[in-house]
């Protein structure tokens, strides 16, 4: 179940010597105080509490880069217009890294617009 990002919480028999009743959650969900208790018919009862987020307290919209509307040609021109060999000739490796990182960040800000992304309940690796 872990490969499907699920966790099974019942680890003791719920009917005779078998685990027949399951409580599964996503791995990041908080489940507290699960215990197998009194019998109901021929099954044991499962008692637990589950912490859930109030749907009215959703996270706010998040700004993300909108690659579909990016102008990669202008970005390529901007980044390609410098003689990096000359600009970085007097810098050590860390300074060169920071210089390039700042150049790329600046070009990204100029040529890739941002958009607001609505919050979802899906994990970030799920696509639409």
Tab-separated table of N, CA, C and O in Angstrom:
chain	number	residue	atom	x	y	z
A	1	UNK	N	0.815	-1.191	0.000
A	1	UNK	CA	0.000	0.000	0.000
A	1	UNK	C	0.862	1.260	0.000
A	1	UNK	O	0.412	2.283	-0.466
A	2	UNK	N	2.067	1.178	0.548
A	2	UNK	CA	2.928	2.354	0.591
A	2	UNK	C	3.271	2.865	-0.796
A	2	UNK	O	3.473	4.054	-0.981
A	3	UNK	N	3.339	1.975	-1.790
A	3	UNK	CA	3.652	2.451	-3.133
A	3	UNK	C	2.503	3.271	-3.703
A	3	UNK	O	2.684	4.017	-4.646
A	4	UNK	N	1.303	3.150	-3.129
A	4	UNK	CA	0.154	3.966	-3.523
A	4	UNK	C	-0.091	5.107	-2.541
A	4	UNK	O	-1.154	5.707	-2.534
A	5	UNK	N	0.893	5.361	-1.673
A	5	UNK	CA	0.847	6.453	-0.703
A	5	UNK	C	-0.297	6.291	0.290
A	5	UNK	O	-0.883	7.258	0.747
A	6	UNK	N	-0.608	5.027	0.619
A	6	UNK	CA	-1.627	4.741	1.623
A	6	UNK	C	-0.996	4.008	2.794
A	6	UNK	O	-0.020	3.293	2.639
A	7	UNK	N	-1.610	4.187	3.950
A	7	UNK	CA	-1.138	3.512	5.151
A	7	UNK	C	-2.317	2.800	5.790
A	7	UNK	O	-3.391	3.391	5.955
A	8	UNK	N	-2.132	1.537	6.153
A	8	UNK	CA	-3.147	0.738	6.821
A	8	UNK	C	-2.861	0.804	8.309
A	8	UNK	O	-1.762	0.521	8.752
A	9	UNK	N	-3.879	1.169	9.106
A	9	UNK	CA	-3.646	1.430	10.532
A	9	UNK	C	-4.063	0.288	11.455
A	9	UNK	O	-3.658	0.257	12.608
A	10	UNK	N	-4.887	-0.635	10.999
A	10	UNK	CA	-5.345	-1.732	11.860
A	10	UNK	C	-4.313	-2.849	11.785
A	10	UNK	O	-4.059	-3.404	10.719
A	11	UNK	N	-3.725	-3.179	12.935
A	11	UNK	CA	-2.661	-4.185	12.976
A	11	UNK	C	-2.990	-5.380	13.865
A	11	UNK	O	-2.122	-6.184	14.165
A	12	UNK	N	-4.241	-5.480	14.305
A	12	UNK	CA	-4.636	-6.626	15.129
A	12	UNK	C	-5.966	-7.178	14.629
A	12	UNK	O	-6.721	-6.471	13.951
A	13	UNK	N	-6.257	-8.411	14.934
A	13	UNK	CA	-7.467	-9.066	14.402
A	13	UNK	C	-8.746	-8.327	14.782
A	13	UNK	O	-8.880	-7.816	15.897
A	14	UNK	N	-9.684	-8.272	13.832
A	14	UNK	CA	-10.992	-7.658	14.085
A	14	UNK	C	-12.115	-8.695	13.993
A	14	UNK	O	-13.252	-8.397	14.318
A	15	UNK	N	-11.808	-9.893	13.524
A	15	UNK	CA	-12.768	-11.007	13.512
A	15	UNK	C	-11.985	-12.303	13.665
A	15	UNK	O	-11.188	-12.644	12.794
A	16	UNK	N	-12.183	-12.962	14.755
A	16	UNK	CA	-11.433	-14.154	15.113
A	16	UNK	C	-9.932	-13.830	15.026
A	16	UNK	O	-9.474	-12.919	15.685
A	17	UNK	N	-9.144	-14.537	14.214
A	17	UNK	CA	-7.713	-14.259	14.103
A	17	UNK	C	-7.370	-13.514	12.816
A	17	UNK	O	-6.228	-13.541	12.368
A	18	UNK	N	-8.340	-12.846	12.218
A	18	UNK	CA	-8.135	-12.197	10.927
A	18	UNK	C	-8.350	-10.682	11.010
A	18	UNK	O	-9.221	-10.215	11.747
A	19	UNK	N	-7.575	-9.955	10.238
A	19	UNK	CA	-7.787	-8.502	10.114
A	19	UNK	C	-8.687	-8.299	8.903
A	19	UNK	O	-8.240	-8.334	7.756
A	20	UNK	N	-9.993	-8.117	9.166
A	20	UNK	CA	-10.951	-7.942	8.081
A	20	UNK	C	-11.392	-6.493	7.931
A	20	UNK	O	-11.832	-6.091	6.859
A	21	UNK	N	-11.330	-5.741	8.986
A	21	UNK	CA	-11.766	-4.341	8.936
A	21	UNK	C	-10.539	-3.448	8.807
A	21	UNK	O	-9.600	-3.547	9.599
A	22	UNK	N	-10.546	-2.588	7.813
A	22	UNK	CA	-9.380	-1.771	7.500
A	22	UNK	C	-9.668	-0.290	7.710
A	22	UNK	O	-10.778	0.169	7.494
A	23	UNK	N	-8.645	0.418	8.123
A	23	UNK	CA	-8.680	1.879	8.170
A	23	UNK	C	-7.446	2.337	7.405
A	23	UNK	O	-6.316	2.150	7.856
A	24	UNK	N	-7.669	2.891	6.204
A	24	UNK	CA	-6.558	3.346	5.367
A	24	UNK	C	-6.635	4.851	5.195
A	24	UNK	O	-7.716	5.418	5.031
A	25	UNK	N	-5.472	5.483	5.241
A	25	UNK	CA	-5.384	6.927	5.024
A	25	UNK	C	-4.183	7.206	4.125
A	25	UNK	O	-3.321	6.352	3.945
A	26	UNK	N	-4.139	8.425	3.605
A	26	UNK	CA	-2.916	8.843	2.941
A	26	UNK	C	-1.852	8.966	4.016
A	26	UNK	O	-2.168	9.178	5.196
A	27	UNK	N	-0.619	8.830	3.640
A	27	UNK	CA	0.473	8.775	4.610
A	27	UNK	C	0.545	10.043	5.465
A	27	UNK	O	0.858	9.981	6.643
A	28	UNK	N	0.217	11.198	4.887
A	28	UNK	CA	0.368	12.453	5.624
A	28	UNK	C	-0.832	12.800	6.506
A	28	UNK	O	-0.814	13.785	7.215
A	29	UNK	N	-1.888	12.009	6.501
A	29	UNK	CA	-3.073	12.288	7.297
A	29	UNK	C	-2.845	11.840	8.736
A	29	UNK	O	-2.287	10.783	8.987
A	30	UNK	N	-3.306	12.642	9.673
A	30	UNK	CA	-3.061	12.366	11.085
A	30	UNK	C	-4.232	11.600	11.696
A	30	UNK	O	-5.343	12.099	11.778
A	31	UNK	N	-3.955	10.380	12.132
A	31	UNK	CA	-4.948	9.526	12.766
A	31	UNK	C	-4.453	9.234	14.181
A	31	UNK	O	-3.305	8.855	14.372
A	32	UNK	N	-5.317	9.416	15.164
A	32	UNK	CA	-4.896	9.269	16.561
A	32	UNK	C	-5.690	8.198	17.294
A	32	UNK	O	-6.880	8.011	17.050
A	33	UNK	N	-5.033	7.532	18.214
A	33	UNK	CA	-5.671	6.653	19.186
A	33	UNK	C	-6.465	5.501	18.622
A	33	UNK	O	-7.517	5.180	19.160
A	34	UNK	N	-5.997	4.865	17.570
A	34	UNK	CA	-6.737	3.735	17.020
A	34	UNK	C	-6.601	2.541	17.950
A	34	UNK	O	-5.510	2.173	18.344
A	35	UNK	N	-7.756	1.970	18.316
A	35	UNK	CA	-7.732	0.740	19.093
A	35	UNK	C	-8.910	-0.144	18.719
A	35	UNK	O	-9.980	0.342	18.369
A	36	UNK	N	-8.648	-1.437	18.734
A	36	UNK	CA	-9.697	-2.429	18.486
A	36	UNK	C	-10.334	-2.709	19.839
A	36	UNK	O	-9.659	-3.087	20.792
A	37	UNK	N	-11.658	-2.473	19.927
A	37	UNK	CA	-12.331	-2.557	21.233
A	37	UNK	C	-13.433	-3.609	21.213
A	37	UNK	O	-13.294	-4.642	20.579
A	38	UNK	N	-14.534	-3.326	21.864
A	38	UNK	CA	-15.640	-4.268	22.079
A	38	UNK	C	-16.168	-4.876	20.788
A	38	UNK	O	-16.053	-4.309	19.711
A	39	UNK	N	-16.825	-6.022	20.965
A	39	UNK	CA	-17.424	-6.727	19.834
A	39	UNK	C	-18.769	-6.111	19.467
A	39	UNK	O	-19.542	-5.703	20.326
A	40	UNK	N	-19.031	-6.083	18.154
A	40	UNK	CA	-20.361	-5.800	17.622
A	40	UNK	C	-20.662	-6.973	16.696
A	40	UNK	O	-20.040	-7.112	15.642
A	41	UNK	N	-21.572	-7.815	17.098
A	41	UNK	CA	-21.820	-9.039	16.333
A	41	UNK	C	-20.591	-9.927	16.416
A	41	UNK	O	-20.095	-10.222	17.495
A	42	UNK	N	-20.056	-10.348	15.271
A	42	UNK	CA	-18.871	-11.204	15.283
A	42	UNK	C	-17.598	-10.440	14.922
A	42	UNK	O	-16.566	-11.026	14.652
A	43	UNK	N	-17.668	-9.100	14.895
A	43	UNK	CA	-16.501	-8.259	14.615
A	43	UNK	C	-16.160	-7.402	15.824
A	43	UNK	O	-17.019	-7.038	16.607
A	44	UNK	N	-14.874	-7.069	15.936
A	44	UNK	CA	-14.438	-6.114	16.947
A	44	UNK	C	-14.680	-4.699	16.413
A	44	UNK	O	-14.580	-4.449	15.218
A	45	UNK	N	-14.984	-3.774	17.293
A	45	UNK	CA	-15.190	-2.389	16.897
A	45	UNK	C	-13.831	-1.679	16.843
A	45	UNK	O	-12.937	-1.977	17.642
A	46	UNK	N	-13.668	-0.759	15.901
A	46	UNK	CA	-12.440	0.038	15.776
A	46	UNK	C	-12.767	1.462	16.180
A	46	UNK	O	-13.692	2.076	15.643
A	47	UNK	N	-12.014	1.983	17.135
A	47	UNK	CA	-12.237	3.344	17.631
A	47	UNK	C	-10.992	4.175	17.324
A	47	UNK	O	-9.873	3.747	17.607
A	48	UNK	N	-11.180	5.363	16.726
A	48	UNK	CA	-10.050	6.242	16.422
A	48	UNK	C	-10.551	7.660	16.226
A	48	UNK	O	-11.751	7.896	16.075
A	49	UNK	N	-9.644	8.587	16.240
A	49	UNK	CA	-9.987	9.980	15.902
A	49	UNK	C	-9.118	10.414	14.725
A	49	UNK	O	-7.985	9.955	14.570
A	50	UNK	N	-9.665	11.265	13.924
A	50	UNK	CA	-9.021	11.703	12.700
A	50	UNK	C	-8.965	13.219	12.696
A	50	UNK	O	-9.982	13.883	12.916
A	51	UNK	N	-7.782	13.775	12.476
A	51	UNK	CA	-7.639	15.225	12.405
A	51	UNK	C	-7.764	15.656	10.952
A	51	UNK	O	-6.990	15.226	10.103
A	52	UNK	N	-8.746	16.489	10.675
A	52	UNK	CA	-8.952	16.985	9.314
A	52	UNK	C	-8.910	18.509	9.326
A	52	UNK	O	-9.243	19.145	10.321
A	53	UNK	N	-8.517	19.062	8.200
A	53	UNK	CA	-8.446	20.514	8.070
A	53	UNK	C	-9.831	21.045	7.734
A	53	UNK	O	-10.545	20.481	6.909
A	54	UNK	N	-10.199	22.136	8.357
A	54	UNK	CA	-11.457	22.799	8.064
A	54	UNK	C	-11.411	23.299	6.622
A	54	UNK	O	-10.507	24.046	6.249
A	55	UNK	N	-12.366	22.880	5.778
A	55	UNK	CA	-12.308	23.285	4.374
A	55	UNK	C	-12.427	24.795	4.176
A	55	UNK	O	-12.061	25.319	3.136
A	56	UNK	N	-12.921	25.501	5.175
A	56	UNK	CA	-13.043	26.961	5.066
A	56	UNK	C	-11.724	27.677	5.319
A	56	UNK	O	-11.608	28.876	5.095
A	57	UNK	N	-10.706	26.950	5.782
A	57	UNK	CA	-9.397	27.561	6.035
A	57	UNK	C	-8.406	27.088	4.986
A	57	UNK	O	-7.299	26.697	5.289
A	58	UNK	N	-8.811	27.115	3.736
A	58	UNK	CA	-7.947	26.675	2.642
A	58	UNK	C	-6.762	27.612	2.512
A	58	UNK	O	-6.835	28.785	2.839
A	59	UNK	N	-5.692	27.071	1.993
A	59	UNK	CA	-4.512	27.893	1.770
A	59	UNK	C	-4.783	28.880	0.647
A	59	UNK	O	-5.636	28.660	-0.207
A	60	UNK	N	-4.044	29.967	0.653
A	60	UNK	CA	-4.250	30.998	-0.345
A	60	UNK	C	-3.651	30.600	-1.678
A	60	UNK	O	-2.861	29.672	-1.773
A	61	UNK	N	-4.023	31.346	-2.706
A	61	UNK	CA	-3.465	31.119	-4.035
A	61	UNK	C	-1.955	31.322	-3.988
A	61	UNK	O	-1.450	32.123	-3.221
A	62	UNK	N	-1.264	30.590	-4.835
A	62	UNK	CA	0.198	30.629	-4.854
A	62	UNK	C	0.644	31.116	-6.231
A	62	UNK	O	0.075	30.722	-7.247
A	63	UNK	N	1.645	31.978	-6.250
A	63	UNK	CA	2.174	32.441	-7.525
A	63	UNK	C	3.196	31.444	-8.054
A	63	UNK	O	4.112	31.050	-7.347
A	64	UNK	N	3.008	31.046	-9.316
A	64	UNK	CA	3.928	30.118	-9.964
A	64	UNK	C	4.294	30.679	-11.337
A	64	UNK	O	3.592	31.521	-11.888
A	65	UNK	N	5.408	30.200	-11.883
A	65	UNK	CA	5.821	30.639	-13.210
A	65	UNK	C	4.896	30.030	-14.266
A	65	UNK	O	4.538	28.863	-14.188
A	66	UNK	N	4.523	30.854	-15.254
A	66	UNK	CA	3.636	30.420	-16.334
A	66	UNK	C	4.482	30.155	-17.579
A	66	UNK	O	4.653	31.025	-18.430
A	67	UNK	N	5.020	28.948	-17.683
A	67	UNK	CA	5.934	28.608	-18.772
A	67	UNK	C	5.251	28.624	-20.137
A	67	UNK	O	5.908	28.816	-21.150
A	68	UNK	N	3.933	28.439	-20.177
A	68	UNK	CA	3.224	28.452	-21.461
A	68	UNK	C	3.281	29.834	-22.117
A	68	UNK	O	3.217	29.944	-23.323
A	69	UNK	N	3.369	30.879	-21.318
A	69	UNK	CA	3.413	32.241	-21.863
A	69	UNK	C	4.816	32.836	-21.837
A	69	UNK	O	5.006	34.020	-22.076
A	70	UNK	N	5.812	32.046	-21.556
A	70	UNK	CA	7.193	32.532	-21.470
A	70	UNK	C	7.713	32.917	-22.854
A	70	UNK	O	7.342	32.331	-23.863
A	71	UNK	N	8.587	33.938	-22.877
A	71	UNK	CA	9.237	34.338	-24.123
A	71	UNK	C	10.673	33.820	-24.066
A	71	UNK	O	11.596	34.533	-23.671
A	72	UNK	N	10.862	32.579	-24.478
A	72	UNK	CA	12.167	31.945	-24.382
A	72	UNK	C	13.170	32.517	-25.380
A	72	UNK	O	14.366	32.504	-25.125
A	73	UNK	N	12.677	33.039	-26.496
A	73	UNK	CA	13.590	33.640	-27.480
A	73	UNK	C	14.275	34.870	-26.897
A	73	UNK	O	15.494	35.029	-26.999
A	74	UNK	N	13.500	35.769	-26.266
A	74	UNK	CA	14.096	36.959	-25.641
A	74	UNK	C	14.988	36.578	-24.467
A	74	UNK	O	16.036	37.196	-24.245
A	75	UNK	N	14.588	35.560	-23.731
A	75	UNK	CA	15.400	35.097	-22.610
A	75	UNK	C	16.740	34.570	-23.123
A	75	UNK	O	17.801	34.867	-22.556
A	76	UNK	N	16.687	33.808	-24.205
A	76	UNK	CA	17.905	33.269	-24.813
A	76	UNK	C	18.808	34.404	-25.307
A	76	UNK	O	20.028	34.375	-25.103
A	77	UNK	N	18.198	35.428	-25.938
A	77	UNK	CA	18.978	36.586	-26.401
A	77	UNK	C	19.652	37.302	-25.229
A	77	UNK	O	20.823	37.667	-25.305
A	78	UNK	N	18.872	37.537	-24.160
A	78	UNK	CA	19.421	38.241	-22.995
A	78	UNK	C	20.586	37.471	-22.376
A	78	UNK	O	21.629	38.044	-22.083
A	79	UNK	N	20.401	36.176	-22.188
A	79	UNK	CA	21.456	35.380	-21.565
A	79	UNK	C	22.651	35.185	-22.502
A	79	UNK	O	23.782	35.063	-22.049
A	80	UNK	N	22.406	35.172	-23.803
A	80	UNK	CA	23.479	34.954	-24.760
A	80	UNK	C	24.237	36.208	-25.154
A	80	UNK	O	25.230	36.134	-25.880
A	81	UNK	N	23.793	37.362	-24.675
A	81	UNK	CA	24.419	38.624	-25.086
A	81	UNK	C	25.650	38.993	-24.261
A	81	UNK	O	26.240	40.040	-24.470
A	82	UNK	N	26.035	38.152	-23.323
A	82	UNK	CA	27.172	38.455	-22.446
A	82	UNK	C	28.372	37.575	-22.791
A	82	UNK	O	28.215	36.434	-23.206
A	83	UNK	N	29.550	38.121	-22.562
A	83	UNK	CA	30.769	37.337	-22.688
A	83	UNK	C	31.124	36.852	-21.271
A	83	UNK	O	31.796	37.538	-20.515
A	84	UNK	N	30.636	35.679	-20.953
A	84	UNK	CA	30.782	35.163	-19.590
A	84	UNK	C	32.239	34.876	-19.235
A	84	UNK	O	32.623	34.992	-18.076
A	85	UNK	N	33.032	34.526	-20.216
A	85	UNK	CA	34.440	34.249	-19.955
A	85	UNK	C	35.124	35.491	-19.390
A	85	UNK	O	35.889	35.419	-18.433
A	86	UNK	N	34.826	36.651	-19.970
A	86	UNK	CA	35.410	37.912	-19.496
A	86	UNK	C	34.780	38.322	-18.166
A	86	UNK	O	35.480	38.721	-17.228
A	87	UNK	N	33.447	38.219	-18.073
A	87	UNK	CA	32.738	38.657	-16.863
A	87	UNK	C	33.104	37.841	-15.624
A	87	UNK	O	33.048	38.344	-14.511
A	88	UNK	N	33.490	36.576	-15.824
A	88	UNK	CA	33.771	35.719	-14.670
A	88	UNK	C	35.244	35.376	-14.520
A	88	UNK	O	35.601	34.578	-13.667
A	89	UNK	N	36.104	36.019	-15.292
A	89	UNK	CA	37.528	35.661	-15.276
A	89	UNK	C	38.196	35.920	-13.927
A	89	UNK	O	39.135	35.227	-13.554
A	90	UNK	N	37.717	36.895	-13.164
A	90	UNK	CA	38.353	37.218	-11.882
A	90	UNK	C	37.587	36.629	-10.684
A	90	UNK	O	37.843	36.996	-9.543
A	91	UNK	N	36.647	35.710	-10.925
A	91	UNK	CA	35.818	35.149	-9.842
A	91	UNK	C	36.221	33.696	-9.551
A	91	UNK	O	36.659	32.984	-10.433
A	92	UNK	N	36.004	33.292	-8.285
A	92	UNK	CA	36.215	31.888	-7.937
A	92	UNK	C	34.941	31.099	-8.280
A	92	UNK	O	33.963	31.668	-8.769
A	93	UNK	N	34.942	29.809	-8.020
A	93	UNK	CA	33.820	28.952	-8.421
A	93	UNK	C	32.504	29.378	-7.775
A	93	UNK	O	31.463	29.440	-8.435
A	94	UNK	N	32.526	29.698	-6.490
A	94	UNK	CA	31.303	30.097	-5.795
A	94	UNK	C	30.779	31.422	-6.348
A	94	UNK	O	29.572	31.586	-6.549
A	95	UNK	N	31.659	32.355	-6.612
A	95	UNK	CA	31.243	33.650	-7.169
A	95	UNK	C	30.678	33.469	-8.582
A	95	UNK	O	29.703	34.129	-8.945
A	96	UNK	N	31.279	32.589	-9.384
A	96	UNK	CA	30.767	32.295	-10.727
A	96	UNK	C	29.362	31.702	-10.643
A	96	UNK	O	28.459	32.088	-11.395
A	97	UNK	N	29.183	30.778	-9.713
A	97	UNK	CA	27.870	30.165	-9.525
A	97	UNK	C	26.826	31.225	-9.173
A	97	UNK	O	25.744	31.272	-9.762
A	98	UNK	N	27.139	32.077	-8.208
A	98	UNK	CA	26.201	33.115	-7.783
A	98	UNK	C	25.914	34.096	-8.920
A	98	UNK	O	24.772	34.532	-9.111
A	99	UNK	N	26.938	34.453	-9.696
A	99	UNK	CA	26.779	35.357	-10.825
A	99	UNK	C	25.800	34.763	-11.847
A	99	UNK	O	24.847	35.417	-12.281
A	100	UNK	N	26.026	33.488	-12.226
A	100	UNK	CA	25.145	32.828	-13.193
A	100	UNK	C	23.733	32.645	-12.638
A	100	UNK	O	22.739	32.846	-13.343
A	101	UNK	N	23.635	32.280	-11.384
A	101	UNK	CA	22.336	32.102	-10.748
A	101	UNK	C	21.537	33.395	-10.794
A	101	UNK	O	20.342	33.399	-11.132
A	102	UNK	N	22.194	34.526	-10.493
A	102	UNK	CA	21.520	35.828	-10.510
A	102	UNK	C	21.121	36.241	-11.926
A	102	UNK	O	20.053	36.815	-12.131
A	103	UNK	N	21.970	35.952	-12.910
A	103	UNK	CA	21.655	36.271	-14.313
A	103	UNK	C	20.417	35.491	-14.762
A	103	UNK	O	19.522	36.031	-15.402
A	104	UNK	N	20.386	34.205	-14.450
A	104	UNK	CA	19.252	33.369	-14.847
A	104	UNK	C	17.981	33.799	-14.121
A	104	UNK	O	16.902	33.873	-14.720
A	105	UNK	N	18.093	34.114	-12.836
A	105	UNK	CA	16.927	34.578	-12.067
A	105	UNK	C	16.389	35.881	-12.641
A	105	UNK	O	15.173	36.067	-12.763
A	106	UNK	N	17.271	36.783	-13.010
A	106	UNK	CA	16.856	38.058	-13.601
A	106	UNK	C	16.156	37.834	-14.935
A	106	UNK	O	15.092	38.423	-15.201
A	107	UNK	N	16.713	36.983	-15.790
A	107	UNK	CA	16.096	36.690	-17.081
A	107	UNK	C	14.743	36.004	-16.894
A	107	UNK	O	13.784	36.278	-17.622
A	108	UNK	N	14.643	35.151	-15.906
A	108	UNK	CA	13.377	34.483	-15.610
A	108	UNK	C	12.320	35.500	-15.213
A	108	UNK	O	11.186	35.451	-15.693
A	109	UNK	N	12.677	36.437	-14.344
A	109	UNK	CA	11.733	37.477	-13.907
A	109	UNK	C	11.272	38.344	-15.075
A	109	UNK	O	10.120	38.749	-15.131
A	110	UNK	N	12.175	38.627	-16.016
A	110	UNK	CA	11.834	39.492	-17.147
A	110	UNK	C	11.003	38.785	-18.211
A	110	UNK	O	10.183	39.426	-18.880
A	111	UNK	N	11.188	37.504	-18.417
A	111	UNK	CA	10.626	36.847	-19.592
A	111	UNK	C	9.647	35.711	-19.319
A	111	UNK	O	9.082	35.153	-20.262
A	112	UNK	N	9.461	35.339	-18.055
A	112	UNK	CA	8.473	34.301	-17.732
A	112	UNK	C	7.467	34.913	-16.764
A	112	UNK	O	7.796	35.198	-15.606
A	113	UNK	N	6.247	35.155	-17.238
A	113	UNK	CA	5.245	35.761	-16.347
A	113	UNK	C	4.817	34.786	-15.257
A	113	UNK	O	5.073	33.586	-15.327
A	114	UNK	N	4.155	35.330	-14.273
A	114	UNK	CA	3.638	34.510	-13.176
A	114	UNK	C	2.126	34.425	-13.278
A	114	UNK	O	1.486	35.272	-13.887
A	115	UNK	N	1.587	33.377	-12.684
A	115	UNK	CA	0.137	33.229	-12.608
A	115	UNK	C	-0.219	32.740	-11.210
A	115	UNK	O	0.622	32.185	-10.506
A	116	UNK	N	-1.468	32.963	-10.822
A	116	UNK	CA	-1.940	32.479	-9.530
A	116	UNK	C	-2.448	31.062	-9.706
A	116	UNK	O	-3.201	30.761	-10.627
A	117	UNK	N	-2.027	30.187	-8.828
A	117	UNK	CA	-2.469	28.801	-8.857
A	117	UNK	C	-3.382	28.567	-7.670
A	117	UNK	O	-3.035	28.883	-6.531
A	118	UNK	N	-4.554	28.010	-7.952
A	118	UNK	CA	-5.502	27.696	-6.883
A	118	UNK	C	-5.011	26.493	-6.089
A	118	UNK	O	-4.426	25.569	-6.657
A	119	UNK	N	-5.257	26.490	-4.803
A	119	UNK	CA	-4.855	25.327	-4.003
A	119	UNK	C	-5.714	24.114	-4.346
A	119	UNK	O	-6.880	24.246	-4.683
A	120	UNK	N	-5.103	22.935	-4.293
A	120	UNK	CA	-5.843	21.692	-4.508
A	120	UNK	C	-5.558	20.756	-3.354
A	120	UNK	O	-4.634	20.970	-2.576
A	121	UNK	N	-6.338	19.724	-3.280
A	121	UNK	CA	-6.114	18.718	-2.240
A	121	UNK	C	-5.221	17.597	-2.736
A	121	UNK	O	-4.911	16.670	-2.004
A	122	UNK	N	-4.829	17.657	-4.019
A	122	UNK	CA	-3.995	16.603	-4.593
A	122	UNK	C	-2.524	16.814	-4.260
A	122	UNK	O	-2.073	17.950	-4.145
A	123	UNK	N	-1.772	15.738	-4.162
A	123	UNK	CA	-0.339	15.884	-3.995
A	123	UNK	C	0.255	16.596	-5.215
A	123	UNK	O	-0.311	16.530	-6.309
A	124	UNK	N	1.383	17.306	-5.063
A	124	UNK	CA	1.911	18.124	-6.150
A	124	UNK	C	2.322	17.347	-7.391
A	124	UNK	O	2.418	17.915	-8.460
A	125	UNK	N	2.536	16.036	-7.292
A	125	UNK	CA	2.967	15.273	-8.461
A	125	UNK	C	1.781	14.786	-9.295
A	125	UNK	O	1.979	14.250	-10.365
A	126	UNK	N	0.544	14.981	-8.834
A	126	UNK	CA	-0.612	14.610	-9.644
A	126	UNK	C	-0.817	15.665	-10.712
A	126	UNK	O	-0.851	16.844	-10.427
A	127	UNK	N	-0.963	15.243	-11.947
A	127	UNK	CA	-1.196	16.207	-13.023
A	127	UNK	C	-2.694	16.262	-13.331
A	127	UNK	O	-3.482	15.433	-12.895
A	128	UNK	N	-3.058	17.237	-14.131
A	128	UNK	CA	-4.478	17.428	-14.433
A	128	UNK	C	-4.947	16.471	-15.431
A	128	UNK	O	-4.947	15.989	-16.283
